[in-house]
Short mmCIF file of C-alpha atoms and ligand atoms in Angstrom, two decimals:
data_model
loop_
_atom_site.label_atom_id
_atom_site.label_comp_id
_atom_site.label_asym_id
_atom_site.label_seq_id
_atom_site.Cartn_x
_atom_site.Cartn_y
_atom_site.Cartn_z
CA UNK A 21 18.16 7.10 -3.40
CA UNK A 22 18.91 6.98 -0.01
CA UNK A 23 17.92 4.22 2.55
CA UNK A 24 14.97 6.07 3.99
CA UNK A 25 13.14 7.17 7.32
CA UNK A 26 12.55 5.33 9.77
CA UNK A 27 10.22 6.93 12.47
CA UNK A 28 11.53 5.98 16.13
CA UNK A 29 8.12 5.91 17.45
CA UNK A 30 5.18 3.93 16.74
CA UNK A 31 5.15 1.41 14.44
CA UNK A 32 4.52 1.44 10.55
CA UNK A 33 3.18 -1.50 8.36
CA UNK A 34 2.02 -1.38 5.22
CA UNK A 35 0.01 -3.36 2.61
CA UNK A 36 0.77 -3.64 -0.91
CA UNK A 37 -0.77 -5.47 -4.19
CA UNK A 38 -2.31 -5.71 -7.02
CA UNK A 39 -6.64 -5.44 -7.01
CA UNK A 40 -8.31 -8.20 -5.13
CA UNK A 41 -5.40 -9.43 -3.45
CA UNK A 42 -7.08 -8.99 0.42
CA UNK A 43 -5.62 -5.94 1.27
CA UNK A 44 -8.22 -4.72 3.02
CA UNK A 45 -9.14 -7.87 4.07
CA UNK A 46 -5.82 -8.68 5.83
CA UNK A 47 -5.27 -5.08 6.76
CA UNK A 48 -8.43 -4.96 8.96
CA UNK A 49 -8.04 -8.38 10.43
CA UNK A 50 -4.06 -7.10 11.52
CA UNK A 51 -6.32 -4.05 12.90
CA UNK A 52 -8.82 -6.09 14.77
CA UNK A 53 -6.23 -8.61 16.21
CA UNK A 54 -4.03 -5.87 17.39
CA UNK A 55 -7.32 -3.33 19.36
CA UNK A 56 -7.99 -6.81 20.93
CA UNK A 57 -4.08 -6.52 22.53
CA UNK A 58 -4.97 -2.90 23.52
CA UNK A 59 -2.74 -1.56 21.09
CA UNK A 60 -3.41 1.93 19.56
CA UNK A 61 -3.78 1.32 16.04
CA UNK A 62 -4.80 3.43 13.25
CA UNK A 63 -6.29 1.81 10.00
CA UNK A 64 -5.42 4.26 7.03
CA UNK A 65 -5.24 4.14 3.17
CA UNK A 66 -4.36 5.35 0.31
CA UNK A 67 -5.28 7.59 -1.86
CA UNK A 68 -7.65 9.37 -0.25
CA UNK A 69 -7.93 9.28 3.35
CA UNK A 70 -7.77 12.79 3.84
CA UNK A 71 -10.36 15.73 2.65
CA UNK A 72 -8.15 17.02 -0.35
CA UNK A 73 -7.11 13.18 -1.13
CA UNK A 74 -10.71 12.39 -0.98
CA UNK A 75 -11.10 14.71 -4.26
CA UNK A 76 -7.50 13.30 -5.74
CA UNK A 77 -8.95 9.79 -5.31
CA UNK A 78 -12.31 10.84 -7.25
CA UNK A 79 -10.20 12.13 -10.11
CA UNK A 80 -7.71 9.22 -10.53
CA UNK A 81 -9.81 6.83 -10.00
CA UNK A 82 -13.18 7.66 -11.63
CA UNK A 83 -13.51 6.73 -15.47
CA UNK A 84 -15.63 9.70 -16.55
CA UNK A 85 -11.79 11.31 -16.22
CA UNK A 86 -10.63 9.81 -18.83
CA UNK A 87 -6.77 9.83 -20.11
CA UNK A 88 -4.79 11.40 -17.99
CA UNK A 89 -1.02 12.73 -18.82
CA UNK A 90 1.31 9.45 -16.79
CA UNK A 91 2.84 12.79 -15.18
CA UNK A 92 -0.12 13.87 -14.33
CA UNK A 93 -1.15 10.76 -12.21
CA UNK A 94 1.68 10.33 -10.72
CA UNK A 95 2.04 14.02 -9.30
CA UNK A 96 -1.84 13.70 -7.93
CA UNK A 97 -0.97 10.28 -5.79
CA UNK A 98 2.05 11.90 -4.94
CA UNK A 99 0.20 14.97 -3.41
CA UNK A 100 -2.57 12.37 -1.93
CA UNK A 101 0.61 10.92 0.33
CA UNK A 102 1.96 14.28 0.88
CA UNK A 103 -1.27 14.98 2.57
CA UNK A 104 -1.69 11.29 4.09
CA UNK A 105 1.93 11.18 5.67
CA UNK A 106 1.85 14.91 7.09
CA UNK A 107 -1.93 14.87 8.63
CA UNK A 108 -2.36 11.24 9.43
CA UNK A 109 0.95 8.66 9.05
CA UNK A 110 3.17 10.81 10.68
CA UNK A 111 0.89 12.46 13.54
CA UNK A 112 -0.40 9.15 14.46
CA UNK A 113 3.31 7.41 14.77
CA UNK A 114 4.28 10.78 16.92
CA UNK A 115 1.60 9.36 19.39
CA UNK A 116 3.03 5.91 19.67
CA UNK A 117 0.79 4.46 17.34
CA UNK A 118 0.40 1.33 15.22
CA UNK A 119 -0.04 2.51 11.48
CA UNK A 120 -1.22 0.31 9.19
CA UNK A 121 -1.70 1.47 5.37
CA UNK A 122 -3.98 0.05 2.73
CA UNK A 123 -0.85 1.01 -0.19
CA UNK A 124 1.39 3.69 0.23
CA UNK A 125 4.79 4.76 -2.03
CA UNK A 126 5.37 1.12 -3.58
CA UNK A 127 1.66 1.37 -5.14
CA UNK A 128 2.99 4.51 -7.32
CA UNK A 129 6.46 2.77 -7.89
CA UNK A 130 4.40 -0.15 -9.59
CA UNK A 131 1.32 1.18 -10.88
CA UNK A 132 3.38 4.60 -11.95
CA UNK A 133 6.41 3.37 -12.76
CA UNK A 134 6.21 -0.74 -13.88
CA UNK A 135 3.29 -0.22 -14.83
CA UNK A 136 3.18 2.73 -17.27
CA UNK A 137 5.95 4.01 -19.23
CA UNK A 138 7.69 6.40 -17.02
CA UNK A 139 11.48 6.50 -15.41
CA UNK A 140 10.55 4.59 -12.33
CA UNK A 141 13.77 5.81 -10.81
CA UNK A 142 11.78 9.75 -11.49
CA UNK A 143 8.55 8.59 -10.08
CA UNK A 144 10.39 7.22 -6.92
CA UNK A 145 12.36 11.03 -6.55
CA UNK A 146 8.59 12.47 -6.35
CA UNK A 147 6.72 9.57 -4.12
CA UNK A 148 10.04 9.73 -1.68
CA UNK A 149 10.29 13.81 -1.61
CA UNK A 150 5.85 13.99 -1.23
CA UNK A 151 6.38 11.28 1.64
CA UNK A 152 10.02 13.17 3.35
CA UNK A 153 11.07 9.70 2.56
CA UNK A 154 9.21 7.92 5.63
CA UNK A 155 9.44 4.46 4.96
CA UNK A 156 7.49 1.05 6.76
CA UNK A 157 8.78 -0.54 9.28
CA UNK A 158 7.49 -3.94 7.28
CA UNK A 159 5.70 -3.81 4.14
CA UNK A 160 3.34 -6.78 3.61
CA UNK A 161 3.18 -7.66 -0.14
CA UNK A 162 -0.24 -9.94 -0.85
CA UNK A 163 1.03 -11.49 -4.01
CA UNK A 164 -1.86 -12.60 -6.66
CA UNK A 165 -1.97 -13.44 -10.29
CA UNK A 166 -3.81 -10.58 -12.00
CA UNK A 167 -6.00 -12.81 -13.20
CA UNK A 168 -7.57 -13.90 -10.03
CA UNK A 169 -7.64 -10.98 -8.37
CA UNK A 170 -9.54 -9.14 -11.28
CA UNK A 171 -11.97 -12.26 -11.18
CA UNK A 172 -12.43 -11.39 -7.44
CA UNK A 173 -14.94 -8.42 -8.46
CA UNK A 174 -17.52 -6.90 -10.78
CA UNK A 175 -17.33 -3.54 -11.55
CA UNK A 176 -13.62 -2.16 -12.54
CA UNK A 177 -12.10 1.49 -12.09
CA UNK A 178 -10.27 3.73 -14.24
CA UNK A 179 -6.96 1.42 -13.02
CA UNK A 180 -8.54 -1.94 -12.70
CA UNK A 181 -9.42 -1.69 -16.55
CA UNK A 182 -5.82 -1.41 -17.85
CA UNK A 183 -4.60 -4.77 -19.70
CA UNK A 184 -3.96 -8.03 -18.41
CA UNK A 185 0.34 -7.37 -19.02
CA UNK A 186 0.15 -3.68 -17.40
CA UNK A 187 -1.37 -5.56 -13.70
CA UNK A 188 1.48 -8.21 -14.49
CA UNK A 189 3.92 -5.59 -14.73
CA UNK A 190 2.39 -4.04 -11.75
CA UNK A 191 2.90 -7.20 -9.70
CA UNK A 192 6.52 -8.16 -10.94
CA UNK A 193 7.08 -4.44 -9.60
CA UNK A 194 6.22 -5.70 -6.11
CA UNK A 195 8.04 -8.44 -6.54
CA UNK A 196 10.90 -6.73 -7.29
CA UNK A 197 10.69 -4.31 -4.30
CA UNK A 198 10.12 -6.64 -1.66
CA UNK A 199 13.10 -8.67 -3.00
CA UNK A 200 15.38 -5.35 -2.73
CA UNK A 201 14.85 -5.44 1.14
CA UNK A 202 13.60 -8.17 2.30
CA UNK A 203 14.21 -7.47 6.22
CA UNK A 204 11.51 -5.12 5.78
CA UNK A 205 9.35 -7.06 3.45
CA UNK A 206 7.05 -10.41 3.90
CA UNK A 207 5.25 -11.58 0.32
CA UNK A 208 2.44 -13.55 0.63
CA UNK A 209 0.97 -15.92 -1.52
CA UNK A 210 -2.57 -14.46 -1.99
CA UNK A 211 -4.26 -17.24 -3.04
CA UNK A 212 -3.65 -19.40 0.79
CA UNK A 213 -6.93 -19.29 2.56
CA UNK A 214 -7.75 -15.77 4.30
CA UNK A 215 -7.30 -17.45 8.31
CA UNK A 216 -4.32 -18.61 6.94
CA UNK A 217 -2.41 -15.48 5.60
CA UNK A 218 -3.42 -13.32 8.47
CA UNK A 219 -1.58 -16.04 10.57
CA UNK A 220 1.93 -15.60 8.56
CA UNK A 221 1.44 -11.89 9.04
CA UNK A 222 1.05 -11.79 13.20
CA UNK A 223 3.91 -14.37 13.05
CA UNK A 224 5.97 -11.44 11.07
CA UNK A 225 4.22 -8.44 13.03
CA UNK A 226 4.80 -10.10 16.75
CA UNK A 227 8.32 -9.68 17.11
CA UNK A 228 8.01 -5.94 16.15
CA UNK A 229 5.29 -5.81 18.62
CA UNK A 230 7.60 -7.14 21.46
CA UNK A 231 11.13 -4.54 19.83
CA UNK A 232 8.84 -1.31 21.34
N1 ATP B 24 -7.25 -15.24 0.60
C1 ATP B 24 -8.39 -15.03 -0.05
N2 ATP B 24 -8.97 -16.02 -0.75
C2 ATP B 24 -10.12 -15.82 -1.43
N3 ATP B 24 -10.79 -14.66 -1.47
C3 ATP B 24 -10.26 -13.62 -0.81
C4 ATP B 24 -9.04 -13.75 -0.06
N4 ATP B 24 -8.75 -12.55 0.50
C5 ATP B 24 -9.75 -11.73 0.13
N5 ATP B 24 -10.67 -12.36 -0.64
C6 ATP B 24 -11.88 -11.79 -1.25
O1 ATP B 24 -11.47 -11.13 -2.44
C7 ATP B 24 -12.15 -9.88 -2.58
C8 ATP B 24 -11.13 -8.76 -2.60
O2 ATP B 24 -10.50 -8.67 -1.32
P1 ATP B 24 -10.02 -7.27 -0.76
O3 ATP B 24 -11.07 -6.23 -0.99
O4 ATP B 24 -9.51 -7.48 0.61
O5 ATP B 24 -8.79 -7.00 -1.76
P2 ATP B 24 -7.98 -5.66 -1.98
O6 ATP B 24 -6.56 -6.09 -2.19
O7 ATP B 24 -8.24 -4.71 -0.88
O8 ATP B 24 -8.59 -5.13 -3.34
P3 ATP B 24 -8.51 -3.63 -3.95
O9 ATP B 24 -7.18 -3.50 -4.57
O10 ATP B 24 -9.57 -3.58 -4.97
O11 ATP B 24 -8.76 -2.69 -2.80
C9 ATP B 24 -13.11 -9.78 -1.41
O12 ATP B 24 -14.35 -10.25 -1.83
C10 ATP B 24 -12.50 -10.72 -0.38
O13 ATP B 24 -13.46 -11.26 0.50
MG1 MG B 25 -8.99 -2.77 -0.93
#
C-alpha cells in the first residue's frame, strides 16, 4: 500500500471512533472555533453526505435491510466515499478549504475489516482506490470503551447492534491505525470532559493552521 495523497491545498482532518465517542460533538466544536478565526471550513461526513450516499447510508444503516453479504457493505461505503471525496472532500480542499470529516477510510478499515471477517489488507485496496488514495492531513481518533459509548444512546442501528467484541475489535482497529502513523494521528481519551478534548485537539490543529 503506498503512503498516500496528500492534497497541497487546504487542509484535511478527520474524525474517527467507535458510536458515542463525540465525534460530532468535537467535530462541530473544531468547526465553530475555526469560522470564528475566519477560516473557510467545511463540516462533512460520512456515509452519506451526498444525494446518492444519502440512499447508500439508508441501506447500510437501516435494520429493515437486514444481512447484508460483508462484500457487499464494504463496496456500498466504498462508493459513498467515492462520491464524498470527488464532489465534496476534494472540491472543497481545491478552494483552500478546511475539511473536516465525521469518519472517512479508517471507519471501513475497522468496522469492514477488524470488525467483520474480511482481508482487511482487501478492504483497504477498495476504500484507498474509491478515495484515489487521499489521505488526512491529521486524523483525530476519539478513543472510548464500547461500552460507554453504546450507553451514550437509546435507539441502535443496523451497526450499533453488533456484539459487544465486534465494537472492541472495531476500536483496537483504530488503535492500531493511529499507532501506524502517528505524525498524522492524535487519540483521545473519550471519556475527558467535552471542553477538555476539544482543547487537546486546537493544541494539535494550530500548528497546521499556522504551516499554510
Ligand atoms: N466527552 C464526553 N463526555 C460525555 N458525554 C459526551 C462526551 N462527548 C460527547 N458526549 C455525549 O455523548 C453522546 C454522543 O456524542 P456524539 O454524537 O458526539 O458521538 P459520535 O461519536 O458522533 O456518535 P455516533 O458514532 O453515533 O455518530 C451525545 O449525547 C454527546 O453529548
Ligand atoms: Mg456522530
Amino acid at each position: 500500500m503506498s503512503a498516500g495523497v496528500f492534497s497541497e491545498h487546504g487542509l484535511f482532518v478527520c474524525f474517527e471512533g467507535g458510536e458515542g465517542a463525540g465525534k460530532s460533538t468535537q467535530s462541530t466544536l473544531l468547526r465553530d472555533w475555526l469560522v470564528e478565526q475566519g477560516r473557510p471550513v467545511l463540516l462533512t461526513f460520512e456515509p452519506g453526505d451526498t444525494p446518492v450516499g444519502k440512499e447508500l447510508r439508508r441501506i447500510v444503516l437501516d435494520p429493515a435491510t437486514g444481512e447484508l453479504s460483508d462484500r457487499t457493505e464494504a463496496l456500498l461505503y466504498a462508493a459513498d466515499k467515492a462520491e464524498h471525496v470527488d464532489h465534496v472532500v476534494l472540491p472543497a480542499l481545491d478552494r483552500g478549504e478546511i475539511v473536516i470529516t465525521d469518519r472517512y477510510v479508517d471507519s471501513t478499515l475497522a468496522y469492514q475489516g477488524a470488525g467483520r471477517t474480511l482481508d482487511v489488507a482487501e478492504v483497504e485496496a477498495v476504500a484507498r482506490w474509491a478515495t484515489g488514495d487521499l489521505r488526512p492531513h491529521l486524523t483525530v481518533v476519539l478513543d472510548l470503551a464500547p461500552e460507554a459509548g453504546l450507553g451514550r444512546f437509546d435507539e441502535r442501528d443496523r451497526i450499533e447492534g453488533q456484539s459487544l467484541e465486534f465494537h472492541q475489535r472495531v476500536r483496537q482497529g483504530f488503535l492500531d491505525l493511529a499507532a501506524a502513523d502517528p505524525d498524522h494521528y492524535v487519540v483521545l481519551d473519550a471519556r475527558a470532559a467535552i471542553d477538555e478534548i476539544e482543547h487537546a485537539i486546537r493544541e494539535r490543529v494550530a500548528p497546521l493552521l499556522e504551516e499554510r
